[in-house]
Amino acid sequence: MFQDAEPASPAPATRSAIPVAVLLPPVGRSARLALAAVFLLSILIRLPYAQLIPMYTDEVRLVKYAVRLTWGETVPLSLTGYNGPLMVYLLGAALAIWSAPETPRLLAVVLGSALPLLTAMIGLRRGPLLPALLAAGLLSTSFTYVVIYGHLPWAVTLGLLLLLLSWWLSLGPLGGRWPYLAGFCYGLALQCYPLLAAFAPWLLAR
């Protein structure tokens, strides 16, 4: 006699599709507003004196490299004996878009303000909102970071930003493309500042 056909089992997925939403911290609207406030506060702290303090530092050499790059005079392979030229190319791209004297410091303000934001986002991946905002607030108002690293477009600032971005990506799902993106960002961080290789065992432990 005829037998009832068994329902066909669904075909196994060939690719594990990970939605983009997994990259966002699992927070509500109030927490996202708090993240936006952290970024805005960081910019407001740095912006008034961005063009004044400090004056005549090592960034002058970096800006000269970037200007020569935009003019097509040179294609640097390194910034110094050990720092890579990624910051030079980023600054050169910014100067190509807006060739104003204020551009280098404004770029530094954006990079410096993004670091407390990433700090808060990492904190939200690890715990509640209040400790994350506390860590971001301390970094936003740190004198050394605001006056030096948050003002000057040094390769160290960009390297630290890429390091935190790599860490944030590594805190997401271990499947799909995100571990590769984390490794790519960490490679760019090493290209900016090779001493960040000290964080490799820490990231690999993840």
mmCIF file of N, CA and C in Angstrom, residues 66-201:
data_model
loop_
_atom_site.group_PDB
_atom_site.id
_atom_site.type_symbol
_atom_site.label_atom_id
_atom_site.label_comp_id
_atom_site.label_asym_id
_atom_site.label_seq_id
_atom_site.Cartn_x
_atom_site.Cartn_y
_atom_site.Cartn_z
ATOM 1 N N ALA A 66 51.551 64.774 4.480
ATOM 2 C CA ALA A 66 50.214 64.660 3.892
ATOM 3 C C ALA A 66 50.025 65.657 2.749
ATOM 4 N N VAL A 67 50.548 66.874 2.906
ATOM 5 C CA VAL A 67 50.428 67.869 1.837
ATOM 6 C C VAL A 67 51.197 67.426 0.601
ATOM 7 N N ARG A 68 52.389 66.906 0.806
ATOM 8 C CA ARG A 68 53.175 66.415 -0.339
ATOM 9 C C ARG A 68 52.479 65.235 -1.011
ATOM 10 N N LEU A 69 51.771 64.435 -0.208
ATOM 11 C CA LEU A 69 51.015 63.315 -0.780
ATOM 12 C C LEU A 69 49.878 63.827 -1.653
ATOM 13 N N THR A 70 49.148 64.830 -1.185
ATOM 14 C CA THR A 70 48.046 65.372 -1.990
ATOM 15 C C THR A 70 48.550 66.052 -3.255
ATOM 16 N N TRP A 71 49.763 66.578 -3.234
ATOM 17 C CA TRP A 71 50.352 67.202 -4.416
ATOM 18 C C TRP A 71 50.962 66.185 -5.374
ATOM 19 N N GLY A 72 51.004 64.923 -4.962
ATOM 20 C CA GLY A 72 51.575 63.894 -5.810
ATOM 21 C C GLY A 72 53.087 63.876 -5.830
ATOM 22 N N GLU A 73 53.719 64.486 -4.838
ATOM 23 C CA GLU A 73 55.170 64.544 -4.812
ATOM 24 C C GLU A 73 55.800 63.315 -4.189
ATOM 25 N N THR A 74 55.076 62.634 -3.308
ATOM 26 C CA THR A 74 55.658 61.489 -2.624
ATOM 27 C C THR A 74 54.553 60.519 -2.241
ATOM 28 N N VAL A 75 54.934 59.264 -2.098
ATOM 29 C CA VAL A 75 54.032 58.217 -1.608
ATOM 30 C C VAL A 75 54.772 57.529 -0.462
ATOM 31 N N PRO A 76 54.604 58.019 0.767
ATOM 32 C CA PRO A 76 55.411 57.505 1.882
ATOM 33 C C PRO A 76 55.057 56.063 2.230
ATOM 34 N N LEU A 77 56.078 55.308 2.572
ATOM 35 C CA LEU A 77 55.900 53.930 3.021
ATOM 36 C C LEU A 77 56.015 53.805 4.532
ATOM 37 N N SER A 78 56.428 54.864 5.191
ATOM 38 C CA SER A 78 56.484 54.871 6.646
ATOM 39 C C SER A 78 56.433 56.316 7.115
ATOM 40 N N LEU A 79 55.958 56.499 8.348
ATOM 41 C CA LEU A 79 55.927 57.833 8.940
ATOM 42 C C LEU A 79 57.238 58.120 9.651
ATOM 43 N N THR A 80 57.677 57.161 10.435
ATOM 44 C CA THR A 80 58.990 57.225 11.072
ATOM 45 C C THR A 80 59.680 55.891 10.832
ATOM 46 N N GLY A 81 60.697 55.618 11.601
ATOM 47 C CA GLY A 81 61.385 54.352 11.431
ATOM 48 C C GLY A 81 60.539 53.145 11.783
ATOM 49 N N TYR A 82 59.502 53.330 12.602
ATOM 50 C CA TYR A 82 58.687 52.192 13.020
ATOM 51 C C TYR A 82 57.196 52.428 12.867
ATOM 52 N N ASN A 83 56.732 53.668 12.748
ATOM 53 C CA ASN A 83 55.304 53.941 12.564
ATOM 54 C C ASN A 83 54.942 53.915 11.090
ATOM 55 N N GLY A 84 53.812 53.276 10.785
ATOM 56 C CA GLY A 84 53.359 53.211 9.405
ATOM 57 C C GLY A 84 52.720 54.507 8.944
ATOM 58 N N PRO A 85 52.441 54.625 7.640
ATOM 59 C CA PRO A 85 51.951 55.897 7.087
ATOM 60 C C PRO A 85 50.440 56.015 6.995
ATOM 61 N N LEU A 86 49.694 55.151 7.685
ATOM 62 C CA LEU A 86 48.238 55.174 7.523
ATOM 63 C C LEU A 86 47.655 56.534 7.900
ATOM 64 N N MET A 87 48.168 57.150 8.965
ATOM 65 C CA MET A 87 47.667 58.459 9.368
ATOM 66 C C MET A 87 47.976 59.508 8.315
ATOM 67 N N VAL A 88 49.099 59.381 7.634
ATOM 68 C CA VAL A 88 49.443 60.322 6.566
ATOM 69 C C VAL A 88 48.425 60.229 5.438
ATOM 70 N N TYR A 89 48.056 59.017 5.054
ATOM 71 C CA TYR A 89 47.093 58.840 3.963
ATOM 72 C C TYR A 89 45.697 59.324 4.381
ATOM 73 N N LEU A 90 45.327 59.081 5.632
ATOM 74 C CA LEU A 90 44.026 59.556 6.098
ATOM 75 C C LEU A 90 43.985 61.080 6.118
ATOM 76 N N LEU A 91 45.047 61.681 6.607
ATOM 77 C CA LEU A 91 45.112 63.138 6.629
ATOM 78 C C LEU A 91 45.194 63.707 5.216
ATOM 79 N N GLY A 92 45.918 63.023 4.335
ATOM 80 C CA GLY A 92 45.969 63.469 2.946
ATOM 81 C C GLY A 92 44.606 63.434 2.287
ATOM 82 N N ALA A 93 43.812 62.387 2.577
ATOM 83 C CA ALA A 93 42.454 62.321 2.031
ATOM 84 C C ALA A 93 41.591 63.456 2.567
ATOM 85 N N ALA A 94 41.752 63.774 3.864
ATOM 86 C CA ALA A 94 40.979 64.885 4.446
ATOM 87 C C ALA A 94 41.375 66.214 3.820
ATOM 88 N N LEU A 95 42.673 66.405 3.585
ATOM 89 C CA LEU A 95 43.117 67.652 2.965
ATOM 90 C C LEU A 95 42.679 67.744 1.508
ATOM 91 N N ALA A 96 42.574 66.599 0.840
ATOM 92 C CA ALA A 96 42.089 66.612 -0.538
ATOM 93 C C ALA A 96 40.623 67.023 -0.612
ATOM 94 N N ILE A 97 39.856 66.690 0.441
ATOM 95 C CA ILE A 97 38.450 67.071 0.485
ATOM 96 C C ILE A 97 38.286 68.529 0.901
ATOM 97 N N TRP A 98 39.052 68.943 1.917
ATOM 98 C CA TRP A 98 38.952 70.311 2.424
ATOM 99 C C TRP A 98 40.354 70.786 2.793
ATOM 100 N N SER A 99 40.984 71.510 1.920
ATOM 101 C CA SER A 99 42.375 71.931 2.108
ATOM 102 C C SER A 99 42.442 73.242 2.886
ATOM 103 N N ALA A 100 42.034 73.168 4.139
ATOM 104 C CA ALA A 100 42.064 74.339 5.019
ATOM 105 C C ALA A 100 43.091 74.109 6.115
ATOM 106 N N PRO A 101 43.666 75.163 6.679
ATOM 107 C CA PRO A 101 44.641 74.987 7.762
ATOM 108 C C PRO A 101 44.062 74.292 8.994
ATOM 109 N N GLU A 102 42.742 74.400 9.168
ATOM 110 C CA GLU A 102 42.123 73.785 10.347
ATOM 111 C C GLU A 102 41.878 72.293 10.192
ATOM 112 N N THR A 103 42.025 71.767 8.983
ATOM 113 C CA THR A 103 41.653 70.377 8.723
ATOM 114 C C THR A 103 42.400 69.369 9.589
ATOM 115 N N PRO A 104 43.732 69.449 9.738
ATOM 116 C CA PRO A 104 44.419 68.433 10.548
ATOM 117 C C PRO A 104 43.914 68.349 11.977
ATOM 118 N N ARG A 105 43.739 69.498 12.621
ATOM 119 C CA ARG A 105 43.275 69.471 14.005
ATOM 120 C C ARG A 105 41.810 69.032 14.110
ATOM 121 N N LEU A 106 40.981 69.389 13.140
ATOM 122 C CA LEU A 106 39.588 68.940 13.172
ATOM 123 C C LEU A 106 39.504 67.429 13.003
ATOM 124 N N LEU A 107 40.365 66.878 12.149
ATOM 125 C CA LEU A 107 40.413 65.424 12.016
ATOM 126 C C LEU A 107 40.831 64.788 13.331
ATOM 127 N N ALA A 108 41.803 65.415 14.012
ATOM 128 C CA ALA A 108 42.238 64.897 15.306
ATOM 129 C C ALA A 108 41.125 64.958 16.336
ATOM 130 N N VAL A 109 40.299 66.004 16.279
ATOM 131 C CA VAL A 109 39.169 66.118 17.201
ATOM 132 C C VAL A 109 38.187 64.971 16.993
ATOM 133 N N VAL A 110 37.904 64.644 15.743
ATOM 134 C CA VAL A 110 36.968 63.555 15.451
ATOM 135 C C VAL A 110 37.543 62.222 15.921
ATOM 136 N N LEU A 111 38.821 61.974 15.616
ATOM 137 C CA LEU A 111 39.438 60.721 16.046
ATOM 138 C C LEU A 111 39.501 60.638 17.568
ATOM 139 N N GLY A 112 39.871 61.747 18.205
ATOM 140 C CA GLY A 112 39.939 61.737 19.658
ATOM 141 C C GLY A 112 38.586 61.569 20.316
ATOM 142 N N SER A 113 37.534 62.069 19.700
ATOM 143 C CA SER A 113 36.188 61.936 20.259
ATOM 144 C C SER A 113 35.599 60.555 20.015
ATOM 145 N N ALA A 114 36.080 59.877 18.985
ATOM 146 C CA ALA A 114 35.561 58.536 18.707
ATOM 147 C C ALA A 114 36.069 57.504 19.702
ATOM 148 N N LEU A 115 37.215 57.768 20.322
ATOM 149 C CA LEU A 115 37.775 56.796 21.266
ATOM 150 C C LEU A 115 36.928 56.639 22.532
ATOM 151 N N PRO A 116 36.468 57.723 23.185
ATOM 152 C CA PRO A 116 35.539 57.531 24.308
ATOM 153 C C PRO A 116 34.233 56.859 23.891
ATOM 154 N N LEU A 117 33.768 57.155 22.682
ATOM 155 C CA LEU A 117 32.544 56.506 22.197
ATOM 156 C C LEU A 117 32.730 55.001 22.097
ATOM 157 N N LEU A 118 33.847 54.573 21.513
ATOM 158 C CA LEU A 118 34.113 53.133 21.420
ATOM 159 C C LEU A 118 34.305 52.511 22.799
ATOM 160 N N THR A 119 34.902 53.279 23.715
ATOM 161 C CA THR A 119 35.064 52.782 25.084
ATOM 162 C C THR A 119 33.707 52.479 25.717
ATOM 163 N N ALA A 120 32.752 53.385 25.527
ATOM 164 C CA ALA A 120 31.412 53.166 26.067
ATOM 165 C C ALA A 120 30.729 51.988 25.389
ATOM 166 N N MET A 121 30.928 51.833 24.088
ATOM 167 C CA MET A 121 30.297 50.724 23.372
ATOM 168 C C MET A 121 30.860 49.383 23.826
ATOM 169 N N ILE A 122 32.175 49.339 24.085
ATOM 170 C CA ILE A 122 32.766 48.115 24.614
ATOM 171 C C ILE A 122 32.226 47.829 26.009
ATOM 172 N N GLY A 123 32.098 48.879 26.817
ATOM 173 C CA GLY A 123 31.536 48.685 28.144
ATOM 174 C C GLY A 123 30.126 48.141 28.110
ATOM 175 N N LEU A 124 29.334 48.571 27.134
ATOM 176 C CA LEU A 124 27.967 48.058 27.009
ATOM 177 C C LEU A 124 27.951 46.601 26.578
ATOM 178 N N ARG A 125 28.961 46.176 25.840
ATOM 179 C CA ARG A 125 29.055 44.758 25.483
ATOM 180 C C ARG A 125 29.395 43.900 26.697
ATOM 181 N N ARG A 126 30.047 44.506 27.689
ATOM 182 C CA ARG A 126 30.518 43.736 28.836
ATOM 183 C C ARG A 126 29.642 43.890 30.076
ATOM 184 N N GLY A 127 28.824 44.949 30.128
ATOM 185 C CA GLY A 127 28.058 45.157 31.345
ATOM 186 C C GLY A 127 27.005 46.233 31.185
ATOM 187 N N PRO A 128 26.543 46.803 32.300
ATOM 188 C CA PRO A 128 25.457 47.794 32.257
ATOM 189 C C PRO A 128 25.934 49.147 31.752
ATOM 190 N N LEU A 129 24.982 50.074 31.656
ATOM 191 C CA LEU A 129 25.247 51.363 31.037
ATOM 192 C C LEU A 129 26.102 52.270 31.906
ATOM 193 N N LEU A 130 25.839 52.316 33.202
ATOM 194 C CA LEU A 130 26.511 53.291 34.061
ATOM 195 C C LEU A 130 28.036 53.125 34.081
ATOM 196 N N PRO A 131 28.580 51.918 34.276
ATOM 197 C CA PRO A 131 30.045 51.789 34.226
ATOM 198 C C PRO A 131 30.625 52.145 32.855
ATOM 199 N N ALA A 132 29.886 51.842 31.797
ATOM 200 C CA ALA A 132 30.364 52.185 30.455
ATOM 201 C C ALA A 132 30.461 53.694 30.281
ATOM 202 N N LEU A 133 29.447 54.409 30.744
ATOM 203 C CA LEU A 133 29.474 55.871 30.646
ATOM 204 C C LEU A 133 30.535 56.467 31.562
ATOM 205 N N LEU A 134 30.763 55.852 32.709
ATOM 206 C CA LEU A 134 31.795 56.346 33.620
ATOM 207 C C LEU A 134 33.178 56.227 32.977
ATOM 208 N N ALA A 135 33.457 55.085 32.363
ATOM 209 C CA ALA A 135 34.750 54.904 31.693
ATOM 210 C C ALA A 135 34.919 55.893 30.542
ATOM 211 N N ALA A 136 33.870 56.071 29.747
ATOM 212 C CA ALA A 136 33.941 57.013 28.633
ATOM 213 C C ALA A 136 34.096 58.449 29.128
ATOM 214 N N GLY A 137 33.411 58.787 30.221
ATOM 215 C CA GLY A 137 33.520 60.130 30.765
ATOM 216 C C GLY A 137 34.908 60.430 31.297
ATOM 217 N N LEU A 138 35.523 59.451 31.955
ATOM 218 C CA LEU A 138 36.885 59.650 32.460
ATOM 219 C C LEU A 138 37.867 59.843 31.307
ATOM 220 N N LEU A 139 37.692 59.081 30.236
ATOM 221 C CA LEU A 139 38.575 59.243 29.091
ATOM 222 C C LEU A 139 38.322 60.559 28.368
ATOM 223 N N SER A 140 37.066 60.971 28.296
ATOM 224 C CA SER A 140 36.732 62.219 27.611
ATOM 225 C C SER A 140 37.328 63.430 28.294
ATOM 226 N N THR A 141 37.480 63.359 29.615
ATOM 227 C CA THR A 141 37.951 64.513 30.374
ATOM 228 C C THR A 141 39.377 64.358 30.879
ATOM 229 N N SER A 142 40.071 63.318 30.450
ATOM 230 C CA SER A 142 41.456 63.123 30.857
ATOM 231 C C SER A 142 42.335 64.230 30.275
ATOM 232 N N PHE A 143 43.094 64.911 31.125
ATOM 233 C CA PHE A 143 43.886 66.058 30.674
ATOM 234 C C PHE A 143 44.899 65.646 29.609
ATOM 235 N N THR A 144 45.660 64.596 29.876
ATOM 236 C CA THR A 144 46.696 64.173 28.928
ATOM 237 C C THR A 144 46.087 63.768 27.593
ATOM 238 N N TYR A 145 44.996 63.034 27.672
ATOM 239 C CA TYR A 145 44.390 62.565 26.429
ATOM 240 C C TYR A 145 43.761 63.712 25.650
ATOM 241 N N VAL A 146 43.117 64.648 26.342
ATOM 242 C CA VAL A 146 42.464 65.765 25.649
ATOM 243 C C VAL A 146 43.496 66.704 25.046
ATOM 244 N N VAL A 147 44.488 67.082 25.821
ATOM 245 C CA VAL A 147 45.444 68.088 25.371
ATOM 246 C C VAL A 147 46.417 67.530 24.345
ATOM 247 N N ILE A 148 46.843 66.289 24.501
ATOM 248 C CA ILE A 148 47.874 65.739 23.617
ATOM 249 C C ILE A 148 47.249 64.777 22.605
ATOM 250 N N TYR A 149 46.858 63.586 23.069
ATOM 251 C CA TYR A 149 46.424 62.558 22.128
ATOM 252 C C TYR A 149 45.089 62.878 21.474
ATOM 253 N N GLY A 150 44.240 63.621 22.155
ATOM 254 C CA GLY A 150 42.966 63.966 21.562
ATOM 255 C C GLY A 150 43.003 65.184 20.660
ATOM 256 N N HIS A 151 44.127 65.898 20.647
ATOM 257 C CA HIS A 151 44.240 67.080 19.802
ATOM 258 C C HIS A 151 45.118 66.843 18.585
ATOM 259 N N LEU A 152 46.149 66.075 18.768
ATOM 260 C CA LEU A 152 47.137 65.929 17.702
ATOM 261 C C LEU A 152 46.823 64.721 16.838
ATOM 262 N N PRO A 153 46.900 64.858 15.512
ATOM 263 C CA PRO A 153 46.618 63.710 14.635
ATOM 264 C C PRO A 153 47.802 62.761 14.562
ATOM 265 N N TRP A 154 48.205 62.243 15.696
ATOM 266 C CA TRP A 154 49.327 61.318 15.726
ATOM 267 C C TRP A 154 48.863 59.928 15.345
ATOM 268 N N ALA A 155 49.821 59.126 14.884
ATOM 269 C CA ALA A 155 49.522 57.738 14.541
ATOM 270 C C ALA A 155 49.095 56.947 15.769
ATOM 271 N N VAL A 156 49.533 57.371 16.956
ATOM 272 C CA VAL A 156 49.164 56.647 18.168
ATOM 273 C C VAL A 156 47.658 56.720 18.402
ATOM 274 N N THR A 157 47.068 57.896 18.208
ATOM 275 C CA THR A 157 45.636 58.051 18.418
ATOM 276 C C THR A 157 44.841 57.162 17.477
ATOM 277 N N LEU A 158 45.219 57.160 16.194
ATOM 278 C CA LEU A 158 44.530 56.302 15.232
ATOM 279 C C LEU A 158 44.755 54.841 15.546
ATOM 280 N N GLY A 159 45.966 54.494 15.978
ATOM 281 C CA GLY A 159 46.240 53.103 16.334
ATOM 282 C C GLY A 159 45.393 52.634 17.499
ATOM 283 N N LEU A 160 45.253 53.470 18.526
ATOM 284 C CA LEU A 160 44.415 53.105 19.670
ATOM 285 C C LEU A 160 42.953 52.977 19.264
ATOM 286 N N LEU A 161 42.503 53.851 18.376
ATOM 287 C CA LEU A 161 41.121 53.777 17.897
ATOM 288 C C LEU A 161 40.873 52.465 17.162
ATOM 289 N N LEU A 162 41.793 52.073 16.302
ATOM 290 C CA LEU A 162 41.650 50.818 15.571
ATOM 291 C C LEU A 162 41.764 49.613 16.506
ATOM 292 N N LEU A 163 42.582 49.729 17.538
ATOM 293 C CA LEU A 163 42.692 48.643 18.511
ATOM 294 C C LEU A 163 41.372 48.434 19.231
ATOM 295 N N LEU A 164 40.744 49.520 19.689
ATOM 296 C CA LEU A 164 39.453 49.388 20.357
ATOM 297 C C LEU A 164 38.370 48.895 19.410
ATOM 298 N N LEU A 165 38.436 49.333 18.140
ATOM 299 C CA LEU A 165 37.472 48.839 17.164
ATOM 300 C C LEU A 165 37.636 47.340 16.958
ATOM 301 N N SER A 166 38.884 46.873 16.914
ATOM 302 C CA SER A 166 39.132 45.437 16.791
ATOM 303 C C SER A 166 38.596 44.681 18.001
ATOM 304 N N TRP A 167 38.788 45.247 19.188
ATOM 305 C CA TRP A 167 38.284 44.606 20.400
ATOM 306 C C TRP A 167 36.760 44.558 20.383
ATOM 307 N N TRP A 168 36.122 45.646 19.981
ATOM 308 C CA TRP A 168 34.659 45.676 19.936
ATOM 309 C C TRP A 168 34.110 44.641 18.965
ATOM 310 N N LEU A 169 34.752 44.525 17.807
ATOM 311 C CA LEU A 169 34.320 43.524 16.842
ATOM 312 C C LEU A 169 34.531 42.110 17.369
ATOM 313 N N SER A 170 35.607 41.900 18.115
ATOM 314 C CA SER A 170 35.880 40.562 18.642
ATOM 315 C C SER A 170 34.899 40.159 19.730
ATOM 316 N N LEU A 171 34.215 41.118 20.341
ATOM 317 C CA LEU A 171 33.221 40.801 21.363
ATOM 318 C C LEU A 171 31.897 40.357 20.768
ATOM 319 N N GLY A 172 31.762 40.458 19.459
ATOM 320 C CA GLY A 172 30.547 40.016 18.788
ATOM 321 C C GLY A 172 30.572 38.515 18.532
ATOM 322 N N PRO A 173 29.668 38.015 17.690
ATOM 323 C CA PRO A 173 29.636 36.588 17.374
ATOM 324 C C PRO A 173 30.947 36.132 16.740
ATOM 325 N N LEU A 174 31.339 34.902 17.060
ATOM 326 C CA LEU A 174 32.592 34.365 16.540
ATOM 327 C C LEU A 174 32.435 33.765 15.153
ATOM 328 N N GLY A 175 31.211 33.661 14.643
ATOM 329 C CA GLY A 175 31.007 33.140 13.306
ATOM 330 C C GLY A 175 30.945 34.243 12.271
ATOM 331 N N GLY A 176 30.890 33.851 11.010
ATOM 332 C CA GLY A 176 30.740 34.828 9.946
ATOM 333 C C GLY A 176 32.009 35.611 9.689
ATOM 334 N N ARG A 177 31.816 36.843 9.252
ATOM 335 C CA ARG A 177 32.942 37.666 8.811
ATOM 336 C C ARG A 177 33.540 38.530 9.902
ATOM 337 N N TRP A 178 32.906 38.665 11.054
ATOM 338 C CA TRP A 178 33.336 39.652 12.039
ATOM 339 C C TRP A 178 34.706 39.368 12.627
ATOM 340 N N PRO A 179 35.106 38.114 12.907
ATOM 341 C CA PRO A 179 36.486 37.902 13.369
ATOM 342 C C PRO A 179 37.527 38.355 12.349
ATOM 343 N N TYR A 180 37.217 38.211 11.072
ATOM 344 C CA TYR A 180 38.156 38.673 10.050
ATOM 345 C C TYR A 180 38.258 40.198 10.051
ATOM 346 N N LEU A 181 37.119 40.867 10.250
ATOM 347 C CA LEU A 181 37.151 42.321 10.336
ATOM 348 C C LEU A 181 37.932 42.777 11.565
ATOM 349 N N ALA A 182 37.772 42.055 12.672
ATOM 350 C CA ALA A 182 38.525 42.392 13.875
ATOM 351 C C ALA A 182 40.027 42.241 13.629
ATOM 352 N N GLY A 183 40.419 41.152 12.976
ATOM 353 C CA GLY A 183 41.824 40.956 12.662
ATOM 354 C C GLY A 183 42.358 42.006 11.702
ATOM 355 N N PHE A 184 41.517 42.404 10.746
ATOM 356 C CA PHE A 184 41.932 43.438 9.793
ATOM 357 C C PHE A 184 42.165 44.770 10.503
ATOM 358 N N CYS A 185 41.251 45.144 11.401
ATOM 359 C CA CYS A 185 41.412 46.395 12.145
ATOM 360 C C CYS A 185 42.643 46.343 13.038
ATOM 361 N N TYR A 186 42.902 45.182 13.621
ATOM 362 C CA TYR A 186 44.094 45.066 14.464
ATOM 363 C C TYR A 186 45.370 45.174 13.624
ATOM 364 N N GLY A 187 45.341 44.626 12.420
ATOM 365 C CA GLY A 187 46.484 44.777 11.527
ATOM 366 C C GLY A 187 46.726 46.233 11.164
ATOM 367 N N LEU A 188 45.655 46.989 10.930
ATOM 368 C CA LEU A 188 45.810 48.417 10.654
ATOM 369 C C LEU A 188 46.345 49.157 11.875
ATOM 370 N N ALA A 189 45.920 48.721 13.072
ATOM 371 C CA ALA A 189 46.438 49.348 14.290
ATOM 372 C C ALA A 189 47.943 49.125 14.422
ATOM 373 N N LEU A 190 48.399 47.915 14.114
ATOM 374 C CA LEU A 190 49.833 47.639 14.141
ATOM 375 C C LEU A 190 50.562 48.453 13.094
ATOM 376 N N GLN A 191 49.912 48.687 11.967
ATOM 377 C CA GLN A 191 50.548 49.480 10.926
ATOM 378 C C GLN A 191 50.728 50.920 11.385
ATOM 379 N N CYS A 192 49.828 51.384 12.235
ATOM 380 C CA CYS A 192 49.951 52.745 12.766
ATOM 381 C C CYS A 192 51.011 52.823 13.849
ATOM 382 N N TYR A 193 50.990 51.856 14.760
ATOM 383 C CA TYR A 193 51.862 51.906 15.927
ATOM 384 C C TYR A 193 52.234 50.481 16.316
ATOM 385 N N PRO A 194 53.396 49.999 15.883
ATOM 386 C CA PRO A 194 53.749 48.583 16.069
ATOM 387 C C PRO A 194 53.795 48.129 17.518
ATOM 388 N N LEU A 195 53.999 49.039 18.474
ATOM 389 C CA LEU A 195 54.047 48.618 19.872
ATOM 390 C C LEU A 195 52.713 48.065 20.367
ATOM 391 N N LEU A 196 51.643 48.288 19.596
ATOM 392 C CA LEU A 196 50.347 47.708 19.958
ATOM 393 C C LEU A 196 50.335 46.197 19.787
ATOM 394 N N ALA A 197 51.426 45.628 19.277
ATOM 395 C CA ALA A 197 51.539 44.164 19.189
ATOM 396 C C ALA A 197 51.499 43.524 20.570
ATOM 397 N N ALA A 198 51.761 44.297 21.611
ATOM 398 C CA ALA A 198 51.689 43.762 22.973
ATOM 399 C C ALA A 198 50.290 43.291 23.329
ATOM 400 N N PHE A 199 49.268 43.796 22.615
ATOM 401 C CA PHE A 199 47.888 43.404 22.896
ATOM 402 C C PHE A 199 47.462 42.147 22.139
ATOM 403 N N ALA A 200 48.338 41.570 21.331
ATOM 404 C CA ALA A 200 47.965 40.401 20.527
ATOM 405 C C ALA A 200 47.523 39.216 21.380
ATOM 406 N N PRO A 201 48.269 38.821 22.433
ATOM 407 C CA PRO A 201 47.787 37.680 23.243
ATOM 408 C C PRO A 201 46.423 37.941 23.866
#
